[in-house]
XYZ file of C-alpha atoms in Angstrom:
205
model
C 0.282 -0.033 0.435
C 1.758 3.265 -0.958
C 1.205 6.533 1.435
C 0.149 9.665 -0.113
C 2.738 11.611 2.287
C 4.302 13.444 -0.656
C 0.661 15.086 -1.270
C 1.149 16.644 2.006
C 1.640 20.487 1.909
C 5.217 20.987 3.307
C 4.314 23.785 6.536
C 7.724 25.801 8.170
C 7.620 25.854 11.992
C 9.089 29.364 11.397
C 6.476 31.959 13.822
C 7.502 35.442 12.284
C 6.373 35.496 8.776
C 4.812 38.347 7.168
C 1.381 36.244 7.205
C 1.361 35.814 10.474
C 1.262 38.965 11.972
C -0.717 39.940 9.172
C -3.412 36.474 11.031
C -2.694 38.423 14.717
C -4.225 41.895 13.640
C -6.128 40.212 12.166
C -6.680 38.519 15.897
C -6.301 41.650 17.857
C -9.542 43.321 15.602
C -12.321 41.286 16.967
C -12.417 42.471 20.318
C -11.700 45.870 18.314
C -14.856 45.168 16.263
C -17.182 44.161 19.003
C -16.522 47.169 21.326
C -17.485 49.375 17.649
C -19.934 47.572 17.224
C -21.922 47.106 20.401
C -20.962 49.339 22.843
C -19.701 53.344 20.155
C -22.431 52.058 18.076
C -19.206 53.140 15.413
C -21.343 51.549 12.529
C -19.044 53.055 10.129
C -15.866 52.453 11.491
C -16.887 49.052 12.573
C -17.466 48.365 8.980
C -14.254 49.764 7.737
C -12.912 47.031 10.771
C -14.688 43.932 8.970
C -13.548 45.166 4.863
C -10.438 45.441 6.827
C -9.844 42.139 8.090
C -11.248 40.299 4.518
C -8.884 42.058 2.801
C -6.007 40.479 4.785
C -8.076 37.454 5.109
C -7.107 37.451 1.522
C -3.658 38.741 1.047
C -2.112 36.522 3.782
C -3.044 33.421 2.179
C -1.408 35.410 -1.232
C 1.620 36.606 0.821
C 2.112 32.652 1.976
C 2.620 31.131 -1.155
C 4.384 34.033 -3.081
C 6.436 34.517 -0.791
C 6.969 30.988 0.509
C 6.236 31.959 3.680
C 3.620 28.470 4.770
C 3.748 27.191 8.403
C 2.656 25.076 10.821
C 1.800 28.114 13.113
C -0.235 29.955 9.895
C -2.288 26.934 8.952
C -3.558 26.926 12.407
C -4.278 30.703 12.859
C -5.325 31.464 9.822
C -8.364 29.380 9.680
C -9.611 30.337 13.508
C -9.282 33.701 12.458
C -11.410 33.308 10.131
C -13.925 31.237 12.573
C -13.578 34.472 14.875
C -14.703 36.980 12.828
C -17.133 34.873 11.991
C -18.718 33.942 15.191
C -18.401 37.768 16.894
C -19.597 39.862 13.469
C -23.176 36.951 13.984
C -22.995 37.647 17.622
C -22.643 40.767 17.329
C -24.967 40.993 14.543
C -27.777 39.235 15.852
C -28.044 41.282 19.073
C -28.361 44.068 17.302
C -31.602 42.253 15.541
C -28.526 43.538 11.651
C -29.481 39.168 11.087
C -32.142 36.407 12.131
C -31.471 33.818 14.946
C -31.606 30.663 12.415
C -29.547 32.065 10.140
C -27.315 32.015 12.881
C -28.139 29.270 14.824
C -27.695 27.605 11.306
C -24.125 28.951 10.676
C -23.023 28.063 13.847
C -24.318 24.835 14.070
C -22.311 23.912 11.257
C -18.923 24.931 13.076
C -20.318 22.819 16.123
C -20.077 19.897 14.404
C -17.300 19.858 12.269
C -15.944 20.491 15.618
C -16.846 17.326 16.690
C -16.013 15.112 14.191
C -12.533 16.022 14.577
C -12.706 13.713 17.241
C -12.762 11.098 14.665
C -9.157 12.755 12.937
C -7.774 12.575 16.602
C -8.672 10.173 17.715
C -7.116 8.101 13.954
C -3.291 9.742 15.226
C -4.337 11.185 11.910
C -4.157 15.142 10.353
C -7.690 17.210 9.951
C -8.646 17.782 6.631
C -7.656 18.939 4.053
C -9.288 23.101 3.560
C -11.730 22.723 0.561
C -11.006 25.787 -1.487
C -14.846 25.986 -2.037
C -15.144 26.557 1.691
C -12.730 29.036 2.041
C -14.843 30.574 -1.083
C -18.015 30.662 1.298
C -16.479 32.311 4.614
C -15.209 35.216 1.818
C -18.599 35.133 1.230
C -20.159 35.124 4.817
C -17.357 37.836 5.497
C -18.074 40.028 2.332
C -22.013 39.644 2.906
C -21.664 40.902 6.723
C -20.250 44.573 6.192
C -22.435 45.221 3.433
C -25.551 44.733 5.797
C -23.848 46.399 8.196
C -23.815 49.042 5.532
C -27.432 48.607 5.165
C -27.845 49.930 8.615
C -25.640 53.340 8.181
C -26.936 57.176 6.589
C -26.401 57.198 3.479
C -27.325 56.759 0.107
C -25.642 53.430 -0.132
C -28.335 52.313 2.346
C -30.293 50.252 0.207
C -27.748 48.859 -1.437
C -26.031 47.600 1.410
C -29.075 45.947 2.613
C -29.585 44.414 -0.663
C -25.526 43.042 -1.813
C -25.113 42.277 1.521
C -28.080 39.865 1.899
C -27.461 38.556 -2.130
C -23.880 37.161 -0.667
C -25.142 36.212 3.180
C -27.996 34.016 1.276
C -25.083 32.081 -1.466
C -22.228 31.749 1.305
C -25.596 29.983 3.673
C -25.649 27.611 0.680
C -21.902 27.020 0.173
C -20.865 27.618 3.390
C -23.531 24.599 4.817
C -23.007 22.561 1.580
C -19.125 22.489 2.445
C -19.616 21.320 5.235
C -22.051 18.358 4.302
C -18.652 17.290 2.628
C -16.269 17.679 5.251
C -19.021 15.356 7.543
C -18.671 13.055 4.668
C -15.410 13.188 5.121
C -15.036 12.669 8.808
C -17.800 9.308 8.323
C -15.864 7.571 5.418
C -13.060 8.543 7.928
C -14.568 6.232 10.545
C -15.450 3.588 8.573
C -12.126 2.701 6.868
C -9.987 3.767 9.371
C -9.990 1.669 13.232
C -9.002 3.843 16.322
C -5.793 3.673 17.351
C -5.460 2.023 20.552
C -4.475 3.564 23.960
C -0.962 1.972 24.842
C -2.456 3.234 29.293
C -2.908 -0.333 29.603
C 0.446 -2.047 27.390
C 2.575 -4.096 30.264
């Protein structure tokens, strides 16, 4: 039986890389965004921060490949910050009444289910599944929709466009997000059926 190790991406142990710095800056931006949205009600600044987060999210992936700075920390940090931004924005929008509860429930529920499936890989000493590009696109669509939905709450000429444009991206992004969640779940089920868990050696004598 042949192994597929050569197909796995190679990550370095570097920490101080340009993409990682961008990811840390985005991470710092999460509580700042919530403060602007919920405490200060500074929707314009919150909108600008969301847009900046989306741009830097796109940039760090591009720069990681362009500068050959893909790292183990980056592979963990980038999707983590994506999820934190998404969860923070969904929670903030729910509190503000910008999004209905059922949309938030679908999106958060999808991530909660997939988090549970990670245990399947862990019990088999396998790495988490590779990121599905379509899932990244869905996250990008959602992170594009949310700033425009926020822009639709502001008192300016493009408020109507913001609500319509953001709503369209939200529907598309949610549909693809759920679909990729089903694909990840299918992968986890296939692994669970095909590969037995690695026995623990606690009782080895």
